GROMACS .gro file of C-alpha atoms in nm:
model
   93
    1MET     CA    1   7.456  -1.304  -2.148
    2PHE     CA    2   7.160  -1.067  -2.087
    3VAL     CA    3   6.837  -1.102  -2.277
    4PRO     CA    4   6.582  -0.828  -2.165
    5TYR     CA    5   6.243  -0.975  -2.058
    6ALA     CA    6   6.073  -0.754  -2.306
    7GLN     CA    7   6.257  -0.909  -2.591
    8VAL     CA    8   6.118  -1.268  -2.506
    9LYS     CA    9   5.834  -1.359  -2.721
   10ASN     CA   10   5.802  -1.737  -2.636
   11VAL     CA   11   5.945  -1.980  -2.384
   12ALA     CA   12   5.932  -2.346  -2.453
   13THR     CA   13   6.117  -2.672  -2.377
   14GLN     CA   14   6.230  -2.901  -2.665
   15ARG     CA   15   6.428  -3.220  -2.676
   16PHE     CA   16   6.689  -3.260  -2.953
   17ALA     CA   17   6.880  -3.570  -3.062
   18GLY     CA   18   7.202  -3.395  -3.075
   19PRO     CA   19   7.356  -3.063  -3.157
   20PRO     CA   20   7.230  -2.908  -3.486
   21PHE     CA   21   7.478  -2.913  -3.784
   22ALA     CA   22   7.625  -2.571  -3.783
   23ILE     CA   23   7.712  -2.434  -4.125
   24VAL     CA   24   7.869  -2.112  -3.987
   25ARG     CA   25   8.003  -2.120  -3.636
   26LEU     CA   26   8.091  -1.813  -3.449
   27GLY     CA   27   8.111  -1.986  -3.109
   28SER     CA   28   8.325  -2.231  -2.936
   29TYR     CA   29   8.578  -2.427  -3.149
   30PRO     CA   30   8.550  -2.710  -3.197
   31PRO     CA   31   8.162  -2.664  -3.192
   32TRP     CA   32   8.180  -2.782  -2.826
   33GLY     CA   33   8.385  -2.601  -2.565
   34LEU     CA   34   8.535  -2.752  -2.243
   35PHE     CA   35   8.217  -2.697  -2.058
   36GLY     CA   36   7.977  -2.729  -2.342
   37TYR     CA   37   7.826  -2.546  -2.647
   38PHE     CA   38   7.824  -2.165  -2.657
   39GLY     CA   39   7.799  -1.891  -2.910
   40ARG     CA   40   7.628  -1.796  -3.233
   41PHE     CA   41   7.565  -2.071  -3.496
   42LYS     CA   42   7.380  -2.063  -3.828
   43VAL     CA   43   7.188  -2.383  -3.876
   44GLU     CA   44   7.039  -2.481  -4.194
   45CYS     CA   45   6.666  -2.515  -4.096
   46LEU     CA   46   6.672  -2.262  -3.807
   47GLY     CA   47   6.884  -1.980  -3.930
   48TRP     CA   48   7.094  -1.799  -3.670
   49ILE     CA   49   7.061  -1.926  -3.310
   50ARG     CA   50   7.264  -1.856  -2.991
   51VAL     CA   51   7.355  -2.162  -2.780
   52TYR     CA   52   7.452  -2.162  -2.421
   53ALA     CA   53   7.442  -2.526  -2.326
   54THR     CA   54   7.641  -2.777  -2.124
   55SER     CA   55   7.470  -3.069  -2.281
   56TRP     CA   56   7.222  -3.161  -2.561
   57GLN     CA   57   7.106  -3.487  -2.364
   58ASN     CA   58   6.815  -3.354  -2.181
   59GLU     CA   59   6.540  -3.100  -2.277
   60MET     CA   60   6.654  -2.755  -2.388
   61VAL     CA   61   6.482  -2.425  -2.301
   62VAL     CA   62   6.435  -2.217  -2.636
   63LEU     CA   63   6.375  -1.854  -2.584
   64GLU     CA   64   6.226  -1.697  -2.895
   65THR     CA   65   6.322  -1.328  -2.937
   66ASP     CA   66   6.265  -1.070  -3.201
   67ARG     CA   67   6.632  -1.121  -3.315
   68GLU     CA   68   6.712  -1.495  -3.276
   69PRO     CA   69   6.626  -1.801  -3.058
   70TYR     CA   70   6.834  -1.877  -2.764
   71PHE     CA   71   6.894  -2.240  -2.670
   72LEU     CA   72   6.975  -2.300  -2.298
   73SER     CA   73   7.031  -2.622  -2.089
   74PRO     CA   74   6.942  -2.530  -1.735
   75ALA     CA   75   6.962  -2.821  -1.487
   76GLU     CA   76   6.578  -2.827  -1.441
   77PRO     CA   77   6.432  -2.704  -1.779
   78GLN     CA   78   6.058  -2.737  -1.683
   79ARG     CA   79   6.124  -2.542  -1.357
   80PHE     CA   80   6.321  -2.281  -1.527
   81CYS     CA   81   6.050  -2.221  -1.795
   82GLY     CA   82   5.785  -2.204  -1.520
   83ALA     CA   83   5.966  -1.949  -1.325
   84LEU     CA   84   6.051  -1.749  -1.644
   85ARG     CA   85   5.676  -1.742  -1.754
   86THR     CA   86   5.584  -1.639  -1.397
   87ARG     CA   87   5.836  -1.353  -1.421
   88LEU     CA   88   5.714  -1.249  -1.756
   89ASN     CA   89   5.357  -1.243  -1.616
   90GLY     CA   90   5.211  -1.431  -1.913
   91THR     CA   91   5.360  -1.212  -2.187
   92ALA     CA   92   5.539  -1.517  -2.344
   93GLY     CA   93   5.371  -1.814  -2.472
   0.00000   0.00000   0.00000
């Protein structure tokens, strides 16, 4: 998956209790794949989101874009966010 840096409006980490309930799922089936969660999901309180996560147990990185948020689960979420913010040169919150 490729998200152009120019489309990233905000980068944050967030902890979730578990995967959100997907009303419409256009991703892995069942909603978890062999290696995690991936694809496009419509979630009641969030709308459409894209998920590329191996686990919901740790902090998630949320990339907000013009189109929809991306939920990622890198091994080191804080370090990933810091590196991405550095790369964006402060253009994302």
